[in-house]
CSV table of C-alpha atoms in Angstrom, one decimal:
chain,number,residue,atom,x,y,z
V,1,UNK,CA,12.7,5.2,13.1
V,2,UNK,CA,14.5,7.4,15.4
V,3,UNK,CA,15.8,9.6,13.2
V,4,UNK,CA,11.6,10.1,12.5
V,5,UNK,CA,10.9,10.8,16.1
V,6,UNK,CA,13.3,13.7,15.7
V,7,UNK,CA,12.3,15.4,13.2
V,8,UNK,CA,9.9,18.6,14.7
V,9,UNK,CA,6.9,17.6,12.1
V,10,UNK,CA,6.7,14.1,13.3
V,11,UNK,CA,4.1,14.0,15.4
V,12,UNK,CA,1.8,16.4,13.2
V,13,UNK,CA,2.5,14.6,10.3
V,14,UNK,CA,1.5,11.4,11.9
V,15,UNK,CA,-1.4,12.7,13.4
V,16,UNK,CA,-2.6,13.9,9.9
V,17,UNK,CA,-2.1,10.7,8.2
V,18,UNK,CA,-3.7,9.0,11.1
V,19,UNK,CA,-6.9,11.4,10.5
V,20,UNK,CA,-6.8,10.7,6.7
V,21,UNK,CA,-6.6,6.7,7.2
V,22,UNK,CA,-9.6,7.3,9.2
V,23,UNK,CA,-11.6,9.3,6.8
V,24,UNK,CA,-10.6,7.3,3.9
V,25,UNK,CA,-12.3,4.1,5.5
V,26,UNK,CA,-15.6,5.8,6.5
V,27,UNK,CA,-16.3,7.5,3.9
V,28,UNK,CA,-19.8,5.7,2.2
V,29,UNK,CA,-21.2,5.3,-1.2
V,30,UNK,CA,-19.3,5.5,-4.0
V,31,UNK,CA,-17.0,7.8,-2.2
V,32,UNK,CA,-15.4,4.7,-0.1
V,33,UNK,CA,-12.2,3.5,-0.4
V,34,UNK,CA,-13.3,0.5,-1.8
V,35,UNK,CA,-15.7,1.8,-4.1
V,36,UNK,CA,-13.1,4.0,-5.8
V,37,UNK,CA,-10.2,1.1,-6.1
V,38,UNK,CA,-12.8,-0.5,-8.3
V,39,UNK,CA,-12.7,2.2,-10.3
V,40,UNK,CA,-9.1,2.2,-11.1
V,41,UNK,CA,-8.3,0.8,-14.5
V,42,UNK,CA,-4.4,0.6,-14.7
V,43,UNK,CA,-2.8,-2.3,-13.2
V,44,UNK,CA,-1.8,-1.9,-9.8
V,45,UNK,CA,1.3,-3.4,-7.6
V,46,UNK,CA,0.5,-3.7,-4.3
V,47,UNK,CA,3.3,-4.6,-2.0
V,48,UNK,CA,2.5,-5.9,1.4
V,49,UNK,CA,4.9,-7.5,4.4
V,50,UNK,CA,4.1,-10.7,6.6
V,51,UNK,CA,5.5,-8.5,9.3
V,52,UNK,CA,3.2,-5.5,9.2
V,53,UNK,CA,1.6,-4.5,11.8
V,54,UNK,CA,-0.6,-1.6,10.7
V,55,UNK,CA,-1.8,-3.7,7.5
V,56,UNK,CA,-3.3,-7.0,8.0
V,57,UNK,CA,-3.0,-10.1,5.2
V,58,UNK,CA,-7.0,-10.0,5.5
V,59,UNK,CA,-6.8,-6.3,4.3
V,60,UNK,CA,-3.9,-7.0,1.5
V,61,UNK,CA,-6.2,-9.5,-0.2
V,62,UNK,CA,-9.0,-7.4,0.4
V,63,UNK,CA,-7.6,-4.5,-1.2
V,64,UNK,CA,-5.9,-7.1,-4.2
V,65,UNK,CA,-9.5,-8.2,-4.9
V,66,UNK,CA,-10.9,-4.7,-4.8
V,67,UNK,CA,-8.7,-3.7,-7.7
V,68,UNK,CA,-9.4,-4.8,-11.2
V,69,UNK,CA,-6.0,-6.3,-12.2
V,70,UNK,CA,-4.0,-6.6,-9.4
V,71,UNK,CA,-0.9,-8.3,-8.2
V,72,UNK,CA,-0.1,-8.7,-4.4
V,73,UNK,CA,3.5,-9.4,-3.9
V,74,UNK,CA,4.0,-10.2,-0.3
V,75,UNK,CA,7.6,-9.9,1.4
V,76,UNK,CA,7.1,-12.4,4.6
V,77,UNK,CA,9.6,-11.0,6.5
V,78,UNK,CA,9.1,-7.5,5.7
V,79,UNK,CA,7.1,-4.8,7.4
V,80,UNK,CA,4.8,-2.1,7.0
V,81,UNK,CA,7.8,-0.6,4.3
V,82,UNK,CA,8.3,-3.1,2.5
V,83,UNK,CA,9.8,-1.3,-0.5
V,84,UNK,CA,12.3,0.4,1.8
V,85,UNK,CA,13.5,-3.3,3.6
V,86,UNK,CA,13.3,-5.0,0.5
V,87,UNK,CA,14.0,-2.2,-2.7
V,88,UNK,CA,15.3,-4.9,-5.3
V,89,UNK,CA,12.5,-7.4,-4.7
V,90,UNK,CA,9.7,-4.4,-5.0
V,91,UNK,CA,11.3,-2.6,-7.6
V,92,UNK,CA,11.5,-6.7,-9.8
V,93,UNK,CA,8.2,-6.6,-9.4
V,94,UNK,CA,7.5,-3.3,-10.7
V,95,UNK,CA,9.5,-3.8,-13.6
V,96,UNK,CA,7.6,-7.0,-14.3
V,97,UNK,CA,4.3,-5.2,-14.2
V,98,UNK,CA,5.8,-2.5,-16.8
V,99,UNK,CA,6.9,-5.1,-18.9
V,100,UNK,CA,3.3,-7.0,-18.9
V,101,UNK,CA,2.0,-4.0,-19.8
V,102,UNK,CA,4.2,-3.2,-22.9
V,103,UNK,CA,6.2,-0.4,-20.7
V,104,UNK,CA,9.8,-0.2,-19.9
């Protein structure tokens, strides 16, 4: 993280995101966040950690439900990036999900 706080973009980039996060979740009708994970036909990994602190468990099963066929795999002692504290456990579970659905 402090190699992040270094780098010159940091603070715009984080701004930015911060702004998009926002719109994403007020945005109504079928232009909500919500509304358009419904949509989504593929299968869909979501990865979430017991340690996150942007992301509750409340909104990881949220989103799991909001998505057709979805599989939550939650890290308990990981964070908000998961897949970068735990990259053999998230990329199992990717491969797994390839393999259910005939992929490799």
């Amino acid at each position: 993280m402090e190699r992040r706080l270094e780098l010159p973009y940091f603070w715009d980039a984080m701004t930015r995101s911060a702004r998009g996060i926002v719109d994403a979740y007020t945005l109504g009708g079928q232009h909500g966040l919500w509304r358009q994970a419904e949509r989504v036909l593929a299968p869909t990994q979501l990865v979430y950690g017991g340690r996150d602190q942007l992301v509750s468990y409340r909104m990881a099963r949220r989103a799991s439900a909001a998505f057709r066929d979805a599989r939550l795999l939650t890290l308990p002692d990981a964070g908000h990036v998961a897949m970068m504290e735990y990259p053999e456990a998230v990329a199992q579970a990717f491969r797994e999900l390839l393999d259910d659905c005939g992929g490799s």
